[in-house]
mmCIF file of C-alpha atoms and ligand atoms in Angstrom:
data_model
loop_
_atom_site.group_PDB
_atom_site.id
_atom_site.type_symbol
_atom_site.label_atom_id
_atom_site.label_comp_id
_atom_site.label_asym_id
_atom_site.label_seq_id
_atom_site.Cartn_x
_atom_site.Cartn_y
_atom_site.Cartn_z
ATOM 1 C CA UNK W 230 109.214 137.565 234.912
ATOM 2 C CA UNK W 231 111.075 140.322 236.696
ATOM 3 C CA UNK W 232 112.353 140.365 240.263
ATOM 4 C CA UNK W 233 112.307 143.416 242.520
ATOM 5 C CA UNK W 234 116.097 143.632 242.379
ATOM 6 C CA UNK W 235 116.168 143.449 238.574
ATOM 7 C CA UNK W 236 113.447 146.065 238.331
ATOM 8 C CA UNK W 237 115.104 148.612 240.589
ATOM 9 C CA UNK W 238 118.451 148.159 238.833
ATOM 10 C CA UNK W 239 116.752 148.673 235.454
ATOM 11 C CA UNK W 240 115.030 151.770 236.774
ATOM 12 C CA UNK W 241 118.359 153.158 237.940
ATOM 13 C CA UNK W 242 119.896 152.508 234.522
ATOM 14 C CA UNK W 243 117.417 155.014 233.040
ATOM 15 C CA UNK W 244 119.293 157.708 234.983
ATOM 16 C CA UNK W 245 122.949 157.631 233.964
ATOM 17 C CA UNK W 246 123.781 160.132 236.704
ATOM 18 C CA UNK W 247 122.278 157.958 239.473
ATOM 19 C CA UNK W 248 124.859 156.675 241.919
ATOM 20 C CA UNK W 249 123.046 153.468 242.853
ATOM 21 C CA UNK W 250 122.537 154.485 246.471
ATOM 22 C CA UNK W 251 118.750 154.544 246.272
ATOM 23 C CA UNK W 252 118.782 151.225 244.444
ATOM 24 C CA UNK W 253 120.760 149.654 247.279
ATOM 25 C CA UNK W 254 118.570 151.257 249.917
ATOM 26 C CA UNK W 255 115.364 149.899 248.347
ATOM 27 C CA UNK W 256 116.978 146.515 248.000
ATOM 28 C CA UNK W 257 117.927 146.580 251.702
ATOM 29 C CA UNK W 258 114.312 147.312 252.636
ATOM 30 C CA UNK W 259 113.191 144.386 250.473
ATOM 31 C CA UNK W 260 115.587 142.057 252.281
ATOM 32 C CA UNK W 261 114.469 143.212 255.742
ATOM 33 C CA UNK W 262 110.865 142.697 254.599
ATOM 34 C CA UNK W 263 111.616 139.032 253.941
ATOM 35 C CA UNK W 264 112.882 138.535 257.492
ATOM 36 C CA UNK W 265 109.817 140.258 258.917
ATOM 37 C CA UNK W 266 107.605 138.186 256.632
ATOM 38 C CA UNK W 267 109.167 134.998 257.977
ATOM 39 C CA UNK W 268 108.424 136.014 261.580
ATOM 40 C CA UNK W 269 104.894 137.191 260.745
ATOM 41 C CA UNK W 270 104.223 133.824 259.139
ATOM 42 C CA UNK W 271 105.479 131.975 262.187
ATOM 43 C CA UNK W 272 103.769 134.258 264.665
ATOM 44 C CA UNK W 273 101.220 131.661 265.730
ATOM 45 C CA UNK W 274 103.837 128.965 266.192
ATOM 46 C CA UNK W 275 106.452 130.795 268.182
ATOM 47 C CA UNK W 276 106.019 132.947 271.205
ATOM 48 C CA UNK W 277 106.355 136.207 269.344
ATOM 49 C CA UNK W 278 102.649 136.867 269.713
ATOM 50 C CA UNK W 279 101.452 139.089 272.485
ATOM 51 C CA UNK W 280 102.691 142.090 274.334
ATOM 52 C CA UNK W 281 106.212 142.553 275.552
ATOM 53 C CA UNK W 282 105.204 144.706 278.515
ATOM 54 C CA UNK W 283 106.626 147.877 277.043
ATOM 55 C CA UNK W 284 104.889 151.027 275.938
ATOM 56 C CA UNK W 285 105.994 152.958 272.858
ATOM 57 C CA UNK W 286 106.130 156.728 272.407
ATOM 58 C CA UNK W 287 102.444 156.851 271.456
ATOM 59 C CA UNK W 288 101.601 155.318 274.847
ATOM 60 C CA UNK W 289 100.436 152.142 273.098
ATOM 61 C CA UNK W 290 101.362 148.653 274.119
ATOM 62 C CA UNK W 291 104.139 147.434 271.877
ATOM 63 C CA UNK W 292 103.989 143.973 270.430
ATOM 64 C CA UNK W 293 107.010 141.766 270.103
ATOM 65 C CA UNK W 294 106.615 141.752 266.356
ATOM 66 C CA UNK W 295 106.597 145.568 266.319
ATOM 67 C CA UNK W 296 109.953 145.481 268.036
ATOM 68 C CA UNK W 297 111.310 142.744 265.822
ATOM 69 C CA UNK W 298 110.253 144.530 262.632
ATOM 70 C CA UNK W 299 111.724 147.806 263.886
ATOM 71 C CA UNK W 300 115.037 146.120 264.633
ATOM 72 C CA UNK W 301 115.178 144.388 261.256
ATOM 73 C CA UNK W 302 114.591 147.536 259.216
ATOM 74 C CA UNK W 303 117.008 149.576 261.312
ATOM 75 C CA UNK W 304 119.694 146.888 261.034
ATOM 76 C CA UNK W 305 119.258 146.631 257.265
ATOM 77 C CA UNK W 306 119.493 150.401 256.841
ATOM 78 C CA UNK W 307 122.433 150.713 259.234
ATOM 79 C CA UNK W 308 124.516 148.092 257.463
ATOM 80 C CA UNK W 309 123.491 149.354 254.014
ATOM 81 C CA UNK W 310 125.164 152.728 254.542
ATOM 82 C CA UNK W 311 122.895 154.701 252.214
ATOM 83 C CA UNK W 312 120.682 156.049 254.992
ATOM 84 C CA UNK W 313 122.047 158.343 257.706
ATOM 85 C CA UNK W 314 118.940 158.642 259.923
ATOM 86 C CA UNK W 315 115.542 157.071 260.541
ATOM 87 C CA UNK W 316 112.284 158.243 262.094
ATOM 88 C CA UNK W 317 110.345 155.209 263.304
ATOM 89 C CA UNK W 318 106.949 154.919 264.925
ATOM 90 C CA UNK W 319 108.602 152.826 267.607
ATOM 91 C CA UNK W 320 111.272 155.347 268.629
ATOM 92 C CA UNK W 321 110.622 158.694 270.269
ATOM 93 C CA UNK W 322 113.658 160.356 268.710
ATOM 94 C CA UNK W 323 115.272 159.880 265.329
ATOM 95 C CA UNK W 324 117.928 157.210 265.041
ATOM 96 C CA UNK W 325 121.025 158.909 263.629
ATOM 97 C CA UNK W 326 123.749 156.434 262.737
ATOM 98 C CA UNK W 327 127.182 157.367 263.990
ATOM 99 C CA UNK W 328 129.398 154.963 262.083
ATOM 100 C CA UNK W 329 131.459 156.546 259.286
ATOM 101 C CA UNK W 330 129.781 154.709 256.418
ATOM 102 C CA UNK W 331 126.212 155.577 257.399
ATOM 103 C CA UNK W 332 127.052 159.166 258.295
ATOM 104 C CA UNK W 333 127.843 159.733 254.657
ATOM 105 C CA UNK W 334 124.510 158.204 253.598
ATOM 106 C CA UNK W 335 122.579 160.595 251.393
ATOM 107 C CA UNK W 336 119.105 159.529 252.467
ATOM 108 C CA UNK W 337 116.800 159.453 255.480
ATOM 109 C CA UNK W 338 113.883 157.069 256.014
ATOM 110 C CA UNK W 339 110.578 157.419 257.874
ATOM 111 C CA UNK W 340 109.036 154.072 258.747
ATOM 112 C CA UNK W 341 106.091 152.377 260.425
ATOM 113 C CA UNK W 342 107.777 148.989 260.840
ATOM 114 C CA UNK W 343 104.547 147.141 261.602
ATOM 115 C CA UNK W 344 101.195 148.666 260.776
ATOM 116 C CA UNK W 345 97.958 147.154 262.051
ATOM 117 C CA UNK W 346 99.681 145.232 264.794
ATOM 118 C CA UNK W 347 96.443 144.859 266.777
ATOM 119 C CA UNK W 348 95.496 142.367 264.039
ATOM 120 C CA UNK W 349 98.397 139.977 264.579
ATOM 121 C CA UNK W 350 96.656 137.584 266.961
ATOM 122 C CA UNK W 351 93.671 137.198 264.685
ATOM 123 C CA UNK W 352 95.766 136.326 261.639
ATOM 124 C CA UNK W 353 94.654 139.386 259.717
ATOM 125 C CA UNK W 354 96.840 141.267 257.224
ATOM 126 C CA UNK W 355 99.413 143.679 258.586
ATOM 127 C CA UNK W 356 102.040 145.797 256.864
ATOM 128 C CA UNK W 357 105.094 148.053 256.817
ATOM 129 C CA UNK W 358 105.109 151.607 255.451
ATOM 130 C CA UNK W 359 108.199 153.597 254.449
ATOM 131 C CA UNK W 360 109.291 156.782 252.738
ATOM 132 C CA UNK W 361 112.724 157.947 251.664
ATOM 133 C CA UNK W 362 113.979 161.536 251.479
ATOM 134 C CA UNK W 363 117.269 163.102 250.477
ATOM 135 C CA UNK W 364 119.007 164.470 253.580
ATOM 136 C CA UNK W 365 119.209 168.246 253.834
ATOM 137 C CA UNK W 366 122.260 168.482 256.084
ATOM 138 C CA UNK W 367 125.458 167.989 254.142
ATOM 139 C CA UNK W 368 127.729 166.143 256.556
ATOM 140 C CA UNK W 369 127.861 164.415 259.935
ATOM 141 C CA UNK W 370 125.057 162.633 261.701
ATOM 142 C CA UNK W 371 121.563 162.973 260.261
ATOM 143 C CA UNK W 372 119.378 165.559 262.031
ATOM 144 C CA UNK W 373 115.722 165.798 262.828
ATOM 145 C CA UNK W 374 115.382 168.583 260.206
ATOM 146 C CA UNK W 375 116.368 166.017 257.577
ATOM 147 C CA UNK W 376 113.156 164.184 258.400
ATOM 148 C CA UNK W 377 110.880 167.179 258.797
ATOM 149 C CA UNK W 378 110.401 167.597 255.063
ATOM 150 C CA UNK W 379 107.154 167.935 253.173
ATOM 151 C CA UNK W 380 105.852 164.809 251.467
ATOM 152 C CA UNK W 381 106.377 166.553 248.145
ATOM 153 C CA UNK W 382 110.110 165.944 248.718
ATOM 154 C CA UNK W 383 109.724 162.150 248.899
ATOM 155 C CA UNK W 384 112.170 160.301 246.666
ATOM 156 C CA UNK W 385 110.616 156.861 247.122
ATOM 157 C CA UNK W 386 107.747 155.443 249.154
ATOM 158 C CA UNK W 387 106.198 152.056 249.563
ATOM 159 C CA UNK W 388 104.521 149.487 251.707
ATOM 160 C CA UNK W 389 104.760 145.789 252.342
ATOM 161 C CA UNK W 390 101.558 143.896 252.990
ATOM 162 C CA UNK W 391 101.861 140.623 254.862
ATOM 163 C CA UNK W 392 98.591 139.174 253.640
ATOM 164 C CA UNK W 393 97.298 136.023 251.995
ATOM 165 C CA UNK W 394 100.404 136.615 249.961
ATOM 166 C CA UNK W 395 103.153 139.086 250.787
ATOM 167 C CA UNK W 396 103.575 142.033 248.473
ATOM 168 C CA UNK W 397 105.893 145.004 248.233
ATOM 169 C CA UNK W 398 104.400 148.020 246.464
ATOM 170 C CA UNK W 399 106.553 151.056 245.801
ATOM 171 C CA UNK W 400 107.076 154.136 243.685
ATOM 172 C CA UNK W 401 109.953 156.462 242.967
ATOM 173 C CA UNK W 402 107.595 159.026 241.476
ATOM 174 C CA UNK W 403 107.191 157.351 238.114
ATOM 175 C CA UNK W 404 104.242 155.054 238.634
ATOM 176 C CA UNK W 405 103.482 152.382 241.188
ATOM 177 C CA UNK W 406 104.650 148.790 240.874
ATOM 178 C CA UNK W 407 103.690 145.780 242.972
ATOM 179 C CA UNK W 408 105.830 142.713 243.614
ATOM 180 C CA UNK W 409 104.568 139.462 245.121
ATOM 181 C CA UNK W 410 106.870 137.322 247.241
ATOM 182 C CA UNK W 411 107.305 133.786 245.977
ATOM 183 C CA UNK W 412 108.081 132.128 249.309
ATOM 184 C CA UNK W 413 109.532 129.004 247.705
ATOM 185 C CA UNK W 414 112.441 130.930 246.192
ATOM 186 C CA UNK W 415 112.379 134.006 248.429
ATOM 187 C CA UNK W 416 112.055 136.493 245.584
ATOM 188 C CA UNK W 417 109.695 139.405 245.056
ATOM 189 C CA UNK W 418 108.367 139.033 241.491
ATOM 190 C CA UNK W 419 106.697 141.907 239.639
ATOM 191 C CA UNK W 420 103.029 140.965 239.598
ATOM 192 C CA UNK W 421 101.242 144.345 239.455
ATOM 193 C CA UNK W 422 102.875 146.691 236.911
ATOM 194 C CA UNK W 423 101.817 150.341 236.838
ATOM 195 C CA UNK W 424 99.073 150.152 239.465
ATOM 196 C CA UNK W 425 96.237 152.658 239.054
ATOM 197 C CA UNK W 426 93.014 153.233 240.958
ATOM 198 C CA UNK W 427 90.005 151.969 238.991
ATOM 199 C CA UNK W 428 87.840 154.837 237.714
ATOM 200 C CA UNK W 429 84.704 153.744 239.520
ATOM 201 C CA UNK W 430 85.184 153.096 243.212
ATOM 202 C CA UNK W 431 82.366 151.792 245.373
ATOM 203 C CA UNK W 432 84.155 151.014 248.638
ATOM 204 C CA UNK W 433 84.537 153.262 251.674
ATOM 205 C CA UNK W 434 86.718 152.263 254.604
ATOM 206 C CA UNK W 435 86.324 154.021 257.917
ATOM 207 C CA UNK W 436 85.993 153.152 261.592
ATOM 208 C CA UNK W 437 82.347 154.130 261.706
ATOM 209 C CA UNK W 438 82.082 153.506 265.453
ATOM 210 C CA UNK W 439 83.653 156.947 265.892
ATOM 211 C CA UNK W 440 80.759 158.599 263.997
ATOM 212 C CA UNK W 441 79.403 160.406 267.013
ATOM 213 C CA UNK W 442 82.725 162.257 267.341
ATOM 214 C CA UNK W 443 83.197 162.988 263.624
ATOM 215 C CA UNK W 444 82.800 166.508 262.239
ATOM 216 C CA UNK W 445 79.426 167.123 260.641
ATOM 217 C CA UNK W 446 80.983 166.885 257.159
ATOM 218 C CA UNK W 447 82.010 163.269 257.695
ATOM 219 C CA UNK W 448 78.633 162.338 259.178
ATOM 220 C CA UNK W 449 76.959 163.890 256.122
ATOM 221 C CA UNK W 450 79.403 162.104 253.805
ATOM 222 C CA UNK W 451 78.497 158.789 255.432
ATOM 223 C CA UNK W 452 74.835 159.506 254.683
ATOM 224 C CA UNK W 453 75.915 160.093 251.069
ATOM 225 C CA UNK W 454 77.688 156.684 251.056
ATOM 226 C CA UNK W 455 74.554 155.008 252.439
ATOM 227 C CA UNK W 456 72.107 156.676 250.031
ATOM 228 C CA UNK W 457 70.414 154.796 247.226
ATOM 229 C CA UNK W 458 71.541 156.120 243.823
ATOM 230 C CA UNK W 459 72.099 153.468 241.137
ATOM 231 C CA UNK W 460 73.704 156.006 238.797
ATOM 232 C CA UNK W 461 76.656 156.467 241.137
ATOM 233 C CA UNK W 462 76.586 152.851 242.353
ATOM 234 C CA UNK W 463 75.374 153.825 245.787
ATOM 235 C CA UNK W 464 74.983 152.701 248.448
ATOM 236 C CA UNK W 465 78.726 152.120 248.608
ATOM 237 C CA UNK W 466 80.218 149.025 250.209
ATOM 238 C CA UNK W 467 81.805 149.172 253.680
ATOM 239 C CA UNK W 468 85.119 147.365 254.111
ATOM 240 C CA UNK W 469 87.316 147.988 257.156
ATOM 241 C CA UNK W 470 90.125 145.740 258.333
ATOM 242 C CA UNK W 471 91.765 148.118 260.793
ATOM 243 C CA UNK W 472 95.189 147.791 259.156
ATOM 244 C CA UNK W 473 95.755 150.902 257.075
ATOM 245 C CA UNK W 474 98.086 149.112 254.676
ATOM 246 C CA UNK W 475 95.571 146.349 254.005
ATOM 247 C CA UNK W 476 92.614 148.734 253.716
ATOM 248 C CA UNK W 477 94.555 151.048 251.400
ATOM 249 C CA UNK W 478 95.856 148.162 249.271
ATOM 250 C CA UNK W 479 92.412 146.642 248.761
ATOM 251 C CA UNK W 480 90.990 150.036 247.849
ATOM 252 C CA UNK W 481 93.801 150.681 245.372
ATOM 253 C CA UNK W 482 93.037 147.391 243.642
ATOM 254 C CA UNK W 483 89.248 147.408 243.858
ATOM 255 C CA UNK W 484 88.510 151.136 243.892
ATOM 256 C CA UNK W 485 87.643 152.843 247.119
ATOM 257 C CA UNK W 486 88.392 155.569 249.611
ATOM 258 C CA UNK W 487 90.219 155.132 252.911
ATOM 259 C CA UNK W 488 89.218 157.601 255.621
ATOM 260 C CA UNK W 489 90.708 158.353 259.007
ATOM 261 C CA UNK W 490 89.167 161.717 259.936
ATOM 262 C CA UNK W 491 89.876 163.940 262.878
ATOM 263 C CA UNK W 492 87.336 163.725 265.705
ATOM 264 C CA UNK W 493 86.035 166.142 268.328
ATOM 265 C CA UNK W 494 88.368 164.413 270.796
ATOM 266 C CA UNK W 495 91.352 164.171 268.424
ATOM 267 C CA UNK W 496 91.056 166.808 265.690
ATOM 268 C CA UNK W 497 94.224 165.535 264.018
ATOM 269 C CA UNK W 498 92.936 161.981 263.888
ATOM 270 C CA UNK W 499 95.122 158.993 264.653
ATOM 271 C CA UNK W 500 97.443 158.374 261.752
ATOM 272 C CA UNK W 501 100.963 159.729 261.742
ATOM 273 C CA UNK W 502 101.952 162.123 258.990
ATOM 274 C CA UNK W 503 105.557 161.118 258.420
ATOM 275 C CA UNK W 504 105.396 157.362 258.287
ATOM 276 C CA UNK W 505 101.730 156.581 257.586
ATOM 277 C CA UNK W 506 99.986 159.406 255.690
ATOM 278 C CA UNK W 507 102.804 160.802 253.547
ATOM 279 C CA UNK W 508 104.041 157.548 252.009
ATOM 280 C CA UNK W 509 100.489 156.426 251.268
ATOM 281 C CA UNK W 510 99.636 159.875 249.882
ATOM 282 C CA UNK W 511 102.615 159.734 247.528
ATOM 283 C CA UNK W 512 101.550 156.282 246.333
ATOM 284 C CA UNK W 513 97.903 157.377 245.958
ATOM 285 C CA UNK W 514 98.907 160.293 243.745
ATOM 286 C CA UNK W 515 101.223 158.127 241.697
ATOM 287 C CA UNK W 516 98.335 155.691 241.203
ATOM 288 C CA UNK W 517 96.213 158.477 239.719
ATOM 289 C CA UNK W 518 94.362 159.248 242.949
ATOM 290 C CA UNK W 519 94.458 161.905 245.639
ATOM 291 C CA UNK W 520 95.275 162.156 249.341
ATOM 292 C CA UNK W 521 93.896 164.967 251.472
ATOM 293 C CA UNK W 522 93.661 166.145 255.069
ATOM 294 C CA UNK W 523 90.181 167.409 254.250
ATOM 295 C CA UNK W 524 91.173 170.863 253.074
ATOM 296 C CA UNK W 525 94.157 170.151 250.865
ATOM 297 C CA UNK W 526 96.988 167.944 249.856
ATOM 298 C CA UNK W 527 98.632 165.773 252.533
ATOM 299 C CA UNK W 528 102.002 166.061 250.804
ATOM 300 C CA UNK W 529 102.059 169.847 251.258
ATOM 301 C CA UNK W 530 101.892 169.807 255.056
ATOM 302 C CA UNK W 531 105.095 171.155 256.597
ATOM 303 C CA UNK W 532 105.881 168.749 259.453
ATOM 304 C CA UNK W 533 107.039 170.154 262.772
ATOM 305 C CA UNK W 534 107.235 166.921 264.766
ATOM 306 C CA UNK W 535 108.240 163.465 263.579
ATOM 307 C CA UNK W 536 105.247 161.884 265.351
ATOM 308 C CA UNK W 537 102.575 164.415 264.402
ATOM 309 C CA UNK W 538 99.195 163.180 263.245
ATOM 310 C CA UNK W 539 96.869 164.216 260.449
ATOM 311 C CA UNK W 540 93.354 163.469 259.268
ATOM 312 C CA UNK W 541 93.764 161.279 256.196
ATOM 313 C CA UNK W 542 91.617 160.596 253.147
ATOM 314 C CA UNK W 543 93.063 158.685 250.190
ATOM 315 C CA UNK W 544 91.568 157.118 247.119
ATOM 316 C CA UNK W 545 90.349 157.765 243.598
ATOM 317 C CA UNK W 546 90.390 161.476 242.789
ATOM 318 C CA UNK W 547 86.652 162.042 242.573
ATOM 319 C CA UNK W 548 86.021 160.291 245.892
ATOM 320 C CA UNK W 549 88.605 162.397 247.741
ATOM 321 C CA UNK W 550 87.324 165.554 246.088
ATOM 322 C CA UNK W 551 83.859 164.718 247.377
ATOM 323 C CA UNK W 552 85.227 164.666 250.939
ATOM 324 C CA UNK W 553 86.903 168.040 250.390
ATOM 325 C CA UNK W 554 83.593 169.447 249.103
ATOM 326 C CA UNK W 555 81.804 168.171 252.203
ATOM 327 C CA UNK W 556 84.461 169.533 254.575
ATOM 328 C CA UNK W 557 84.228 172.938 252.936
ATOM 329 C CA UNK W 558 80.435 172.960 253.011
ATOM 330 C CA UNK W 559 79.678 171.447 256.431
ATOM 331 C CA UNK W 560 82.797 171.791 258.603
ATOM 332 C CA UNK W 561 84.914 174.612 257.166
ATOM 333 C CA UNK W 562 86.473 175.477 260.518
ATOM 334 C CA UNK W 563 87.097 171.970 261.787
ATOM 335 C CA UNK W 564 90.546 171.563 263.331
ATOM 336 C CA UNK W 565 91.445 175.221 262.695
HETATM 337 P P1 AHG F 815 99.791 150.781 264.108
HETATM 338 O O1 AHG F 815 99.505 149.328 264.256
HETATM 339 O O2 AHG F 815 101.033 151.049 263.306
HETATM 340 O O3 AHG F 815 99.764 151.540 265.421
HETATM 341 O O4 AHG F 815 98.657 151.436 263.185
HETATM 342 C C1 AHG F 815 97.310 151.162 263.433
HETATM 343 C C2 AHG F 815 96.507 152.132 262.661
HETATM 344 C C3 AHG F 815 96.222 151.768 261.208
HETATM 345 O O5 AHG F 815 96.823 150.633 260.738
HETATM 346 C C4 AHG F 815 94.748 151.592 261.164
HETATM 347 O O6 AHG F 815 94.246 152.149 260.002
HETATM 348 C C5 AHG F 815 94.242 152.297 262.369
HETATM 349 O O7 AHG F 815 95.257 152.238 263.311
HETATM 350 C C6 AHG F 815 93.005 151.676 262.926
HETATM 351 O O8 AHG F 815 92.546 152.456 263.945
HETATM 352 P P2 AHG F 815 91.128 152.205 264.658
HETATM 353 O O9 AHG F 815 91.289 150.984 265.485
HETATM 354 O O10 AHG F 815 90.919 153.452 265.450
HETATM 355 O O11 AHG F 815 90.112 152.053 263.561
HETATM 356 MN MN1 MN F 816 100.499 152.140 261.633
HETATM 357 MN MN1 MN F 817 103.054 150.399 263.694
#
């Protein structure tokens, strides 16, 4: 039995030159996750459910739990001192800490504090997504440029799923490990070592109600998913929760592709590159899969805005490659 804290300390020990800053940062995120987990679990009992009458930078109604989760992760990172700046879904601009300790933090974090928050009232799984980068600026407050790095520069990425049990899944670029929270003792215990996509996936997860607005390639791909072909286990199975973390997590475990394409109305889709697509793309690759925007690797996109969006396809390699084939064949100019 190994706890999250033990595991990350052991991982650090493999690098004698490591200073321990990343270890502390990951530990801080794990602690904040426990506070968020407690509130998520009590959501039906307290008055944290429902809207708080504010609108976030995406123009969406913010939920109280969104705000709570945002505050918890920011507070944990601020007091930890390893992170000098944060880009959060809930804040229009980056949060650059101005206290002396945090200003010397070597890392920056991009975070979706609560993913799938429309599912809170119906007691459906929600999550948190994060990625960690080394800052580029040398001194002073963190800058927006520190966060506008390609996903290939990610140092660590992970998600927390508040589901039938709560799990933290993360990678530092050497495989993916999953830890399940034992609520009786408040510890994340390693339960899913070296997570890999199964070879044969049969699940596809997409909001099919948008079909009419999808590029032809995606409409054709859906026909492929629906077709009868026992050799490739088709028709595939539809599963869609509407919480990216939960949909991605199930597909990682059971084998399946998660799709959030661009549409005629929104060619860049809905999901945000920095704190939704990139961390999940990094995890997908580390789990032996792929993550694409339809024409190439998500992690190679050069971000220009902390809230920019991207079409997103992640899953087992052959399933993502099939999407890329379809995009090339049927919609080569889509979004260009
Ligand atoms: P968030 O709650 O952080 O705004 O994210 C919601 C996202 C993501 O979790 C999910 O995959 C997607 O929205 C669902 O969108 P649709 O309702 O358009 O399917
Ligand atoms: Mn989200
Ligand atoms: Mn969110």
